[in-house]
Short mmCIF file of C-alpha atoms and ligand atoms in Angstrom, two decimals:
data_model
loop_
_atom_site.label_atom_id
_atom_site.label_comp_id
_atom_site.label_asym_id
_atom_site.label_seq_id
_atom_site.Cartn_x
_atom_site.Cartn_y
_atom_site.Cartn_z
CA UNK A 21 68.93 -12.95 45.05
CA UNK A 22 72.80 -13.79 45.73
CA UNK A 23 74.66 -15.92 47.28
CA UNK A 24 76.34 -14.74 50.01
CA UNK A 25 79.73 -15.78 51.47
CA UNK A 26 81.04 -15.28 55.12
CA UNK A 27 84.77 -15.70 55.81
CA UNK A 28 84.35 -14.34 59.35
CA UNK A 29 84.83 -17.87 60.89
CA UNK A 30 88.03 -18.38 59.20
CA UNK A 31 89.77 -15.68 61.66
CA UNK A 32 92.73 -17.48 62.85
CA UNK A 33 93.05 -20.15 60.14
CA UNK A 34 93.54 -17.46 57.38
CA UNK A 35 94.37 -14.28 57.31
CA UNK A 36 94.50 -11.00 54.61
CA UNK A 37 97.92 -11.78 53.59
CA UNK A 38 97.69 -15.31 52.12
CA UNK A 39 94.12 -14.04 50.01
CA UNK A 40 96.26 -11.35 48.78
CA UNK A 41 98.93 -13.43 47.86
CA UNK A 42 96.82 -16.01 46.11
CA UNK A 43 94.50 -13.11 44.11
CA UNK A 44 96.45 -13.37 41.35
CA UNK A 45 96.18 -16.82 41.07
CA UNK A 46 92.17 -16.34 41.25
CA UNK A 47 91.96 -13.50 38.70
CA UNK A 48 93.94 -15.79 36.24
CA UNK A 49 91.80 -18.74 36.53
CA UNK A 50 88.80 -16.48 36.54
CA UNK A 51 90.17 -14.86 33.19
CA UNK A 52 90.96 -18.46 32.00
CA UNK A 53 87.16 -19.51 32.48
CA UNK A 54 85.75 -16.27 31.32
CA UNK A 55 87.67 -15.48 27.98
CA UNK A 56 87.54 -20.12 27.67
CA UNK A 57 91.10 -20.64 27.17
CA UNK A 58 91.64 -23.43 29.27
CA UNK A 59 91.38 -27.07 29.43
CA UNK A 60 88.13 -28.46 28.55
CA UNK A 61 86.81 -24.93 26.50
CA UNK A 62 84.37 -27.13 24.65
CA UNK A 63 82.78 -27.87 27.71
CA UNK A 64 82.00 -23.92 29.13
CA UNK A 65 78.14 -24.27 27.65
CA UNK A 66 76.59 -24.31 31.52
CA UNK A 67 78.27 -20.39 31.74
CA UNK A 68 75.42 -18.69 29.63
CA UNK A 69 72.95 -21.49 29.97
CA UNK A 70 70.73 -19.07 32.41
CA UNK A 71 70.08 -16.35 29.24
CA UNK A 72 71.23 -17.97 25.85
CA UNK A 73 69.27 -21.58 26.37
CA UNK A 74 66.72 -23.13 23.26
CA UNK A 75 63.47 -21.19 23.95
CA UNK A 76 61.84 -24.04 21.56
CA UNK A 77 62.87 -26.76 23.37
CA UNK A 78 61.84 -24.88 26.80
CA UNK A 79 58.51 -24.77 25.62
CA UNK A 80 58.13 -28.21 24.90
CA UNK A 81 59.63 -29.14 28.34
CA UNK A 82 56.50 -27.19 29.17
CA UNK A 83 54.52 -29.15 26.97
CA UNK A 84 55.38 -32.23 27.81
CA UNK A 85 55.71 -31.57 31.55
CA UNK A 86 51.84 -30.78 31.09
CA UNK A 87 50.91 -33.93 29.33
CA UNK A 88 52.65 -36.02 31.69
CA UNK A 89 51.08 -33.88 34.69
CA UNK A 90 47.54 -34.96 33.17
CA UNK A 91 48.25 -38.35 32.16
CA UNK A 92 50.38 -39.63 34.46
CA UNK A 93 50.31 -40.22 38.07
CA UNK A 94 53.77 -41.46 38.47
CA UNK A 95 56.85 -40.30 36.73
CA UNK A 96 60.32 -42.46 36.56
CA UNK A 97 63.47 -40.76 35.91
CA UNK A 98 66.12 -42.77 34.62
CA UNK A 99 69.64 -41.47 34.61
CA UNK A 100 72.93 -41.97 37.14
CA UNK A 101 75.70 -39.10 37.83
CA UNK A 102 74.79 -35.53 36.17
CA UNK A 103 72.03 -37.51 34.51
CA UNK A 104 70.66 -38.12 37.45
CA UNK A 105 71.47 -35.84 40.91
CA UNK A 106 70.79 -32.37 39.55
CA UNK A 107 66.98 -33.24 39.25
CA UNK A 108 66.41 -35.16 42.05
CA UNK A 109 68.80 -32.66 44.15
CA UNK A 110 66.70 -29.54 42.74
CA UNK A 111 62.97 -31.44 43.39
CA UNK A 112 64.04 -31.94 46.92
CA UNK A 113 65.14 -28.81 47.70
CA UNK A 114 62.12 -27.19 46.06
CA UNK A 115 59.55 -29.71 47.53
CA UNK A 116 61.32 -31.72 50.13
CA UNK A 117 62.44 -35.05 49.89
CA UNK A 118 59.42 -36.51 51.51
CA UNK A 119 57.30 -35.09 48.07
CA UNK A 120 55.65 -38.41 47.09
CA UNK A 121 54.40 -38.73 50.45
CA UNK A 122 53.38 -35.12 50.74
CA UNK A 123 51.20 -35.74 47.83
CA UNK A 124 52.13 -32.21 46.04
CA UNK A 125 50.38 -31.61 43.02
CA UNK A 126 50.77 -33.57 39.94
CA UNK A 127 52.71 -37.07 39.84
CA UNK A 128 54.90 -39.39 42.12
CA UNK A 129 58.55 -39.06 40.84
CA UNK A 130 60.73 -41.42 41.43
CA UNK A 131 64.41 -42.07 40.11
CA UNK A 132 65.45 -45.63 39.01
CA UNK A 133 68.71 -46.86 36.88
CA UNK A 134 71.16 -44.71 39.40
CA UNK A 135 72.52 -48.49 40.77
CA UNK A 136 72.20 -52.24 39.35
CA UNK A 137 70.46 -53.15 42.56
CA UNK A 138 67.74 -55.24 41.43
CA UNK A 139 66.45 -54.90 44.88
CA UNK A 140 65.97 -50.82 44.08
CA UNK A 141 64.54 -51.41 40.67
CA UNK A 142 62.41 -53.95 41.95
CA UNK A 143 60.92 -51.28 44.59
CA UNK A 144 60.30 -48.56 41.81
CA UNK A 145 58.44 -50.95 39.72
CA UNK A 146 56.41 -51.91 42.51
CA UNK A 147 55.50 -48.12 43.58
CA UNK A 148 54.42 -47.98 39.72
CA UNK A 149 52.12 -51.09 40.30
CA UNK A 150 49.07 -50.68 38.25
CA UNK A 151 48.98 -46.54 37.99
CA UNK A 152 49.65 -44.80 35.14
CA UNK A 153 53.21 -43.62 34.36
CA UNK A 154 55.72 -42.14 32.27
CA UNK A 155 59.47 -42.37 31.88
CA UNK A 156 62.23 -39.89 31.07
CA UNK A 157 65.12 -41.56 30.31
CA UNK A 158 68.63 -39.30 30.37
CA UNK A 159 71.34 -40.35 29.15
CA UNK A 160 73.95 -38.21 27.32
CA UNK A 161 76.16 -41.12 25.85
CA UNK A 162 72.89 -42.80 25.29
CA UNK A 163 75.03 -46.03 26.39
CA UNK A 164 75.74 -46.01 29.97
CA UNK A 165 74.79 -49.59 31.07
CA UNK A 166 72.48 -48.18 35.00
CA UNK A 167 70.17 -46.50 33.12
CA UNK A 168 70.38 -48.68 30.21
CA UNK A 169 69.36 -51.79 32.33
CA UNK A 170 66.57 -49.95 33.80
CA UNK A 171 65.06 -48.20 30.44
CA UNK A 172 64.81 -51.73 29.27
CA UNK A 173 62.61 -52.77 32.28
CA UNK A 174 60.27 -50.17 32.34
CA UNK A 175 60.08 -50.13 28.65
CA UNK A 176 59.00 -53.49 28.61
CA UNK A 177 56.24 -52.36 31.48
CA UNK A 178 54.78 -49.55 29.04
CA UNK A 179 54.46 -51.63 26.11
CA UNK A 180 53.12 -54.24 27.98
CA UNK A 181 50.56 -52.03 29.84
CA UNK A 182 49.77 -49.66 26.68
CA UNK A 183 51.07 -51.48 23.71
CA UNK A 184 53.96 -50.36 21.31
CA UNK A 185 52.41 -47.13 20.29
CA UNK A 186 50.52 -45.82 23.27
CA UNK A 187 53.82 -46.37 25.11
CA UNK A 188 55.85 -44.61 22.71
CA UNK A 189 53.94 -41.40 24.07
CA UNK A 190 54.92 -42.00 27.77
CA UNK A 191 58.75 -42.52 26.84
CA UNK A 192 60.41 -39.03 27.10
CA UNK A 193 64.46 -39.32 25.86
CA UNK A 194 66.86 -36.88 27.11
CA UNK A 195 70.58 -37.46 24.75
CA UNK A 196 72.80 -36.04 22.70
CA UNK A 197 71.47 -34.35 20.00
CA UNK A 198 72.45 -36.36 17.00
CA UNK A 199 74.81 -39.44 18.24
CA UNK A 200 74.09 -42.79 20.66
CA UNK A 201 72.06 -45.44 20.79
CA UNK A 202 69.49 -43.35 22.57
CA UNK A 203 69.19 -40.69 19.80
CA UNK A 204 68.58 -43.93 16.90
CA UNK A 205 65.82 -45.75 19.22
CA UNK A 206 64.49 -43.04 19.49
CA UNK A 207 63.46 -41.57 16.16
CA UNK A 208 63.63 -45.08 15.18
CA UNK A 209 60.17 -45.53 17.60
CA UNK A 210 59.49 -42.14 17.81
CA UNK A 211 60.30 -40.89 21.37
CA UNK A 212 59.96 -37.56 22.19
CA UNK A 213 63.56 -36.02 22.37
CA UNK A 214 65.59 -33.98 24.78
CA UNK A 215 68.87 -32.32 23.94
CA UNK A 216 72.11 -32.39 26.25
CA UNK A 217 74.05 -30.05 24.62
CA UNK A 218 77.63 -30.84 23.01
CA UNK A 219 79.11 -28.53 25.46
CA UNK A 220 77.84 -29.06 28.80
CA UNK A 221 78.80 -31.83 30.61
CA UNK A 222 77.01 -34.33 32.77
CA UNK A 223 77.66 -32.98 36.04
CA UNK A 224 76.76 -29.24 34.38
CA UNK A 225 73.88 -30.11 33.39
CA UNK A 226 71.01 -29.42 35.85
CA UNK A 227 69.67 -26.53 33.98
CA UNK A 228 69.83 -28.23 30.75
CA UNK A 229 66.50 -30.59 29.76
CA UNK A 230 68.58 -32.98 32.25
CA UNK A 231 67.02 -31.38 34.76
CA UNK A 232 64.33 -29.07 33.74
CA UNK A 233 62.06 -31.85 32.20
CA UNK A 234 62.14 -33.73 36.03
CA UNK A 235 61.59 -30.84 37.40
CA UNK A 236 58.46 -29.01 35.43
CA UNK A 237 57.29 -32.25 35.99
CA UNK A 238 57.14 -32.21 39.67
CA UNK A 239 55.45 -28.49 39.27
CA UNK A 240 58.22 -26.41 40.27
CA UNK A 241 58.69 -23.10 37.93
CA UNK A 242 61.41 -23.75 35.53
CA UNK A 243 61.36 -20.08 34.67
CA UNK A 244 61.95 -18.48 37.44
CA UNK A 245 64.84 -21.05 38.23
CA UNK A 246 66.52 -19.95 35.30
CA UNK A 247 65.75 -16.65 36.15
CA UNK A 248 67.36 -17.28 39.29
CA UNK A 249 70.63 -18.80 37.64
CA UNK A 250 70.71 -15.34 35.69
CA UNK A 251 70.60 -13.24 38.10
CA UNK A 252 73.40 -15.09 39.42
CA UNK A 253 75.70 -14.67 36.68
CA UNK A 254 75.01 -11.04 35.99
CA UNK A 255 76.04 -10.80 39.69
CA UNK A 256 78.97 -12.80 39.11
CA UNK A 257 79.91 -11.22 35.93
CA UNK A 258 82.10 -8.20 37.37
CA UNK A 259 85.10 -8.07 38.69
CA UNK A 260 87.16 -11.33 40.01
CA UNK A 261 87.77 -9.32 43.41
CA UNK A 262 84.35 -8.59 44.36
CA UNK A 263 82.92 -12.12 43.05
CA UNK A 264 81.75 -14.87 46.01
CA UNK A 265 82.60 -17.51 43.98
CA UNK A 266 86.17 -16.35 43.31
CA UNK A 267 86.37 -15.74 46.87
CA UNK A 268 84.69 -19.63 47.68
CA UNK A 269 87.29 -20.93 44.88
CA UNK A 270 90.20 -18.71 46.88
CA UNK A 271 89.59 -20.13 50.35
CA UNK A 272 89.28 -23.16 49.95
CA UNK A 273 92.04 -23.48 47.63
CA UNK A 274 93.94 -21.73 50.42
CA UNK A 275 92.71 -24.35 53.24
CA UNK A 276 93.77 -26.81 50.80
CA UNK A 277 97.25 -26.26 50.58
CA UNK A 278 97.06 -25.93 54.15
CA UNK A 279 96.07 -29.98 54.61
CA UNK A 280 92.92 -29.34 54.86
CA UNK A 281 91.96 -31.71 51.92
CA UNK A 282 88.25 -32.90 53.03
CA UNK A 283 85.86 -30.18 52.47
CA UNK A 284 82.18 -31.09 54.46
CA UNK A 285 79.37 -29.37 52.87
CA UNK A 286 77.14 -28.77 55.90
CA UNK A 287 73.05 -28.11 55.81
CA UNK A 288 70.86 -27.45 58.60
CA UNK A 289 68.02 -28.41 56.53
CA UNK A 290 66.96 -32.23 55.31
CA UNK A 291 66.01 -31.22 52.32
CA UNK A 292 69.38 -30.00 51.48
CA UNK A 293 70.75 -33.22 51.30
CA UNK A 294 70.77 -34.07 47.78
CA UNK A 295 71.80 -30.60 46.64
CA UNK A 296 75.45 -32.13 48.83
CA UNK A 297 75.30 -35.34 46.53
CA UNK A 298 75.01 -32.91 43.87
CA UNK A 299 77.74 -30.70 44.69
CA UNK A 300 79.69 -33.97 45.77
CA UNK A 301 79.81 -34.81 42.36
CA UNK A 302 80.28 -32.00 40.76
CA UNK A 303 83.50 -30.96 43.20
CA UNK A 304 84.60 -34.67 42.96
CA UNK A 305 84.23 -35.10 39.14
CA UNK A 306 85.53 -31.44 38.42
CA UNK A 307 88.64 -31.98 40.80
CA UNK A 308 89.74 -35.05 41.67
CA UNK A 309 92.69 -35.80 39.33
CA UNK A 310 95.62 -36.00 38.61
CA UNK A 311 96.43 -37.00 42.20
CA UNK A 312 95.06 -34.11 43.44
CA UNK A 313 91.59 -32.12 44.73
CA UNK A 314 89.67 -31.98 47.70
CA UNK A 315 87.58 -34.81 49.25
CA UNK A 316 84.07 -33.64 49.19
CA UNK A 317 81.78 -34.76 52.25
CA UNK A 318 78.93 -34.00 53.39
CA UNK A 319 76.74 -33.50 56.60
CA UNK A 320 72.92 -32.56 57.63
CA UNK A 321 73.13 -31.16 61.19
CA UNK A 322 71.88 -31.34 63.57
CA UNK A 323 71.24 -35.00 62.73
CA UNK A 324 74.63 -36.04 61.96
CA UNK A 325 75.88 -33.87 64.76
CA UNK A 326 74.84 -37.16 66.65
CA UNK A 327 77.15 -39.00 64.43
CA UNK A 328 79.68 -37.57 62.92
CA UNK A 329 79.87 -34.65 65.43
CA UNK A 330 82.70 -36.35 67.52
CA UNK A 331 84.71 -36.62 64.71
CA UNK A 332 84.16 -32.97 63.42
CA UNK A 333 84.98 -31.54 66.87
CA UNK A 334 88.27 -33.94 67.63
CA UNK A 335 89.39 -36.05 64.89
CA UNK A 336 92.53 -35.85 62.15
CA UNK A 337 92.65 -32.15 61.98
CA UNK A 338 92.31 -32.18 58.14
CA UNK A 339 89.07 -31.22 57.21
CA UNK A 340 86.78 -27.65 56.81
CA UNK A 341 83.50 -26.99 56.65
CA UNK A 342 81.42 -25.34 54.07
CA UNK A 343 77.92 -24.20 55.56
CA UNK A 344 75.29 -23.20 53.16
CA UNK A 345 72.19 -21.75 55.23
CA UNK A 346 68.92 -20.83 54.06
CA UNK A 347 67.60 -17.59 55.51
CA UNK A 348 64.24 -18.38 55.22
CA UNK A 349 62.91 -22.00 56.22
CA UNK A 350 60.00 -23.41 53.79
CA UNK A 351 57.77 -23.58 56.95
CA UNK A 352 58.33 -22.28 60.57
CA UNK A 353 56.59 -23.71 64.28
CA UNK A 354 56.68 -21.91 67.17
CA UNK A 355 57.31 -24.21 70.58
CA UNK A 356 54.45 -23.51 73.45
CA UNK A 357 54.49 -23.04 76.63
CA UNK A 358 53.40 -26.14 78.76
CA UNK A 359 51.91 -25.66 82.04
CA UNK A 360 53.59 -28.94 83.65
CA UNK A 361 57.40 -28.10 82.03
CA UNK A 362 57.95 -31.59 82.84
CA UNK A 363 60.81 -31.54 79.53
CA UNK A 364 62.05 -28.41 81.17
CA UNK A 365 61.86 -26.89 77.64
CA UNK A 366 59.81 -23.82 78.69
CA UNK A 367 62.80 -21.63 78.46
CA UNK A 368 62.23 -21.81 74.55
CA UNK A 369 58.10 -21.23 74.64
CA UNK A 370 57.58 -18.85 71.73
CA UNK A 371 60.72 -19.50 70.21
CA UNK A 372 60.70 -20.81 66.63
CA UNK A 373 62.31 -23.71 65.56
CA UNK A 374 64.09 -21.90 62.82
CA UNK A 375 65.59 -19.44 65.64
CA UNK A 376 66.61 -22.66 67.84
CA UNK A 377 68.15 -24.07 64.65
CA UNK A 378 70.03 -21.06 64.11
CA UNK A 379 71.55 -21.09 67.48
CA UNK A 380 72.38 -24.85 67.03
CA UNK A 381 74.58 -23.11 63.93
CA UNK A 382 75.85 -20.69 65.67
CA UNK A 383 76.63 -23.21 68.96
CA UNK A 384 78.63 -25.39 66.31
CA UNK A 385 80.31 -23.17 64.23
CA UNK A 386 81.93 -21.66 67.28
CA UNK A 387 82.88 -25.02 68.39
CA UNK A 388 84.14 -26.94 65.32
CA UNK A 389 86.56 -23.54 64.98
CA UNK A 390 87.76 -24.01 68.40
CA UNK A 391 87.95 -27.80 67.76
CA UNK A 392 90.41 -26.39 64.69
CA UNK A 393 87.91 -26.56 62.04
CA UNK A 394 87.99 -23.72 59.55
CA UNK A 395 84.36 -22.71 58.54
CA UNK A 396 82.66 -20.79 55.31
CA UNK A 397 79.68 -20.01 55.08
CA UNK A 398 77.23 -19.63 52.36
CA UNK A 399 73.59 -18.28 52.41
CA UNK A 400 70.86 -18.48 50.17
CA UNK A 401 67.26 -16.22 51.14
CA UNK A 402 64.69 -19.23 50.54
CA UNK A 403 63.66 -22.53 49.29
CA UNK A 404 62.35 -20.66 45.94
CA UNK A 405 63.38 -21.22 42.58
CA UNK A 406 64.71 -18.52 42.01
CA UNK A 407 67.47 -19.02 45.52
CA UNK A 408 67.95 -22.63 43.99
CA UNK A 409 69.07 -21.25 40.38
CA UNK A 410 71.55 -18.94 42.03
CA UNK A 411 73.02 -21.68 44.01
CA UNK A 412 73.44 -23.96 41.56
CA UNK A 413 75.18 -21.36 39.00
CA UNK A 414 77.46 -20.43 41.67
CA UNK A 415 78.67 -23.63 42.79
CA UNK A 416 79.25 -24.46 39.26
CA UNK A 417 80.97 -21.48 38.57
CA UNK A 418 83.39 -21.94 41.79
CA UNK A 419 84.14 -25.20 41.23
CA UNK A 420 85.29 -24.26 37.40
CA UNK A 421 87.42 -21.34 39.00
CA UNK A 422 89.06 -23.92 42.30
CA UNK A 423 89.63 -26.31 39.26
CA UNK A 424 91.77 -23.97 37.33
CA UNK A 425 93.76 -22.80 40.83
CA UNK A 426 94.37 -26.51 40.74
CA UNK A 427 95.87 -26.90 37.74
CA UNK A 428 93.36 -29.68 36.29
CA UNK A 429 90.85 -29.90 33.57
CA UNK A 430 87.73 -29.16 35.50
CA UNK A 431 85.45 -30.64 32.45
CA UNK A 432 86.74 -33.95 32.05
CA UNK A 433 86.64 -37.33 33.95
CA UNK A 434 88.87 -39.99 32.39
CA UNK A 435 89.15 -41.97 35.72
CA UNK A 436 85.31 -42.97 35.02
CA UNK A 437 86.06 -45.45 32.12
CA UNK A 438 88.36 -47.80 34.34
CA UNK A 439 85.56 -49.61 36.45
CA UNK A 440 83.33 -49.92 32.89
CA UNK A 441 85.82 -51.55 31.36
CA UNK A 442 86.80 -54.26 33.87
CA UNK A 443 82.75 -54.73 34.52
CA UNK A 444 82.35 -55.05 30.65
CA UNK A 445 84.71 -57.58 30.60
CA UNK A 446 83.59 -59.68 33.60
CA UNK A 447 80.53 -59.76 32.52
CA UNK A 448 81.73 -60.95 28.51
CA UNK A 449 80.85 -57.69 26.44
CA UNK A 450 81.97 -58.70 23.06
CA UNK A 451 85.28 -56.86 22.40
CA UNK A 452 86.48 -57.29 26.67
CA UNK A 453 87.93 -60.69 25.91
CA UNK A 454 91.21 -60.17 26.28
CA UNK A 455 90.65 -58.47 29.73
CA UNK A 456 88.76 -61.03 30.91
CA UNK A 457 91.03 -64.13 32.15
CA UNK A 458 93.61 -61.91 33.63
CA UNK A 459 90.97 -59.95 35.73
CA UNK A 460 89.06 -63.48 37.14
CA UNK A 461 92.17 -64.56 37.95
CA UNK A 462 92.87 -61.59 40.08
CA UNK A 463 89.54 -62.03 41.37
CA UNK A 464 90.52 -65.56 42.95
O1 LIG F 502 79.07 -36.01 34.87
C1 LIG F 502 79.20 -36.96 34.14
O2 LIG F 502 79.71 -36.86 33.02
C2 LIG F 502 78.74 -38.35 34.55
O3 LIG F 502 78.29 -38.36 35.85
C3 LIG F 502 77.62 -38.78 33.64
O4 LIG F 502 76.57 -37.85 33.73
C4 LIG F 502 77.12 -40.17 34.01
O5 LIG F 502 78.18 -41.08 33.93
C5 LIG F 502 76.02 -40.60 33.08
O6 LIG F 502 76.43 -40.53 31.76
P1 LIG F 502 75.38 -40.53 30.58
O7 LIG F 502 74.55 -39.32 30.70
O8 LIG F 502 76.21 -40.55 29.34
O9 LIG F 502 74.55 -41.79 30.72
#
């Protein structure tokens, strides 16, 4: 159940002798992660996540994800960042980003408090209308002002709609365990509670109640996407020559000192595309410091082959792609034959689409390397559980491992705080006063 990793589309951009030289650079970070003697050690919880998580707590993420399947037909998720993507990235790829409309089993889920746009939350409380919904609010500080905004909304809804204490059993808290605002409201009103652990950060924290809750919810199987993530790691677990994520971590650390400082992650599949926003975070968050890291982009082809295409093929020569295919599509069609052949497409009668979609890879990967654009890929077998587990372990664990070959703490993310604060004070937060005059004024 592995992810897989092809370098064969780097010929002529890298060769054996720069990933030997940089090995020992790899097998250092790799040690560094592994034996957690680097920067931000208090932060390694996501590493054993897949085998040594709270069995009680799973099984009321069960629980609850039951309740709210029977009681509720729509579900709001409130969170932004690693509160927020992991779920909504794993749902989609599970289930497809047109789920709602799909009508799977069990209720609507939608995600609100990820922007201020009153325009957005105004939309999500509309969809709720008169059904009957829950909330999971997720918020690890407990204080971050998006989904603080919008837990006040739709807390107002539910008490308004099923009065203080019939609400209190639709409002699902996911926080730290003991600290935040969160944490006191909630045992204050009695909210069921949700633990992001002490050490596992926001952006590590998909298979944490982050994202499990959201996710049981929507009636995917939480177990066998942990299983998934273990099988992963006990794949990952041997030796940093043989591991794809060292490897992943090598290359593109490689490409990077080369200029190439965007990395596109590149999907042939829709419902990829906020597994990218996911891993744009969590390669943005993880790396961009300190003046350095690469500039993570992303790309669903062959739809943005008719946009960003051109620039791929022949603009600034700094970028690589990162390709992560899925073997098996979640559905397949097979093109007829038409008698007429007036589109001229009979050449592909009994063709799949999945085979024409694999030669629209294959087309472009051969091209964007002749256009000078380096390519890895990645594959995955399905859209299972079990395929989305291993992913997500393995970016996580790459990213950790590029991290360290940068030189950065891969767990932190001080440059976060600086547009709070000037927000805070522009809008008068007691305690911003000082801030305040000096920023309007460079405002004017
Ligand atoms: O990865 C991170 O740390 C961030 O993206 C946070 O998850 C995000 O800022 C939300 O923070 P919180 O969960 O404290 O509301």
């Amino acid at each position: 159940m592995s992810v897989k990793i092809d370098l064969h589309h780097l010929a002529g951009f890298i060769d054996d002798s720069e990933l030997s030289a940089i090995a020992p650079q790899v097998r250092l970070a790799h040690e560094t992660l592994v034996n957690g003697t680097g920067a931000g050690n208090d932060f390694l919880g996501w590493m054993d996540l897949p085998e040594k998580y709270d069995r009680e707590e799973f099984a009321r993420i069960h629980a609850a994800a039951k309740k709210i399947r029977t009681d509720s037909e729509v579900f709001v998720v409130i969170g932004i960042g690693g509160s927020y993507l992991g779920a909504r990235a794993a749902i989609e790829y599970l289930q497809s980003q047109n789920r709602n409309a799909l009508k799977k089993t069990g209720p609507q889920v939608y995600f609100a408090g990820n922007s201020l746009s009153p325009s957005a939350l105004s939309e999500i409380l509309e969809l709720c209308g008169e059904k009957d919904f829950s909330i999971n609010v997720i918020s690890k500080s407990g204080t971050t002002t998006e989904p603080a905004v919008a837990f006040r909304v739709f807390r107002g809804l539910l008490e308004k709609k099923y009065g203080k204490q019939g609400a209190a059993k639709r409002i699902y808290c996911t926080t730290d365990r003991a600290r935040g605002t969160l944490k006191q409201l909630a045992d204050r009103e009695g909210f069921e509670t949700f633990v992001v652990p002490d050490n596992v950060g926001g952006r590590y924290s998909v298979l944490t109640a982050v994202g499990l809750l959201p996710i049981a919810v929507a009636g995917a199987d939480i177990d066998a996407l942990m299983a998934g993530a273990a099988e992963e790691r006990a794949e990952l677990n041997g030796d940093a020559s043989s591991d794809a994520s060292c490897l992943y971590a090598a290359v593109r650390n490689i490409l990077y000192r080369k200029g190439k400082e965007t990395e596109i992650l590149v999907s042939y599949e829709p419902r990829f595309q906020m597994m990218c926003e996911w891993w744009k975070q969590l390669c943005g968050e993880s790396e961009g410091k300190n003046g350095k890291g690469l500039f993570p982009a992303s790309v669903v082809f062959s739809t943005d082959l008719h946009s960003m295409g051109q620039y791929i093929q022949q603009g600034r020569r700094s970028l690589f792609e990162t390709v992560v295919l899925i073997d098996k599509p979640a559905a397949d069609l097979t093109i007829e034959e038409d008698a007429d052949n007036a589109d001229g497409l009979n050449f592909l009668s009994g063709k799949t689409m999945s085979y024409v979609n694999r030669k629209a890879f294959e087309g472009t990967v051969l091209a964007h390397t002749d256009g000078g654009v380096p390519n890895i890929v990645l594959s995955a077998p399905d859209f299972s559980e079990k395929s989305l587990g291993a992913l997500i372990y393995f970016f996580e664990r790459a990213i950790a491992i590029s991290g360290y070959m940068l030189g950065i703490n891969p767990f932190d993310q001080p440059g976060v705080e600086s547009y709070k604060k000037n927000m805070f004070a522009l809008l008068g937060k007691p305690g911003y006063e000082n801030e305040k005059a000096n920023l309007e004024a460079r405002l004017k």
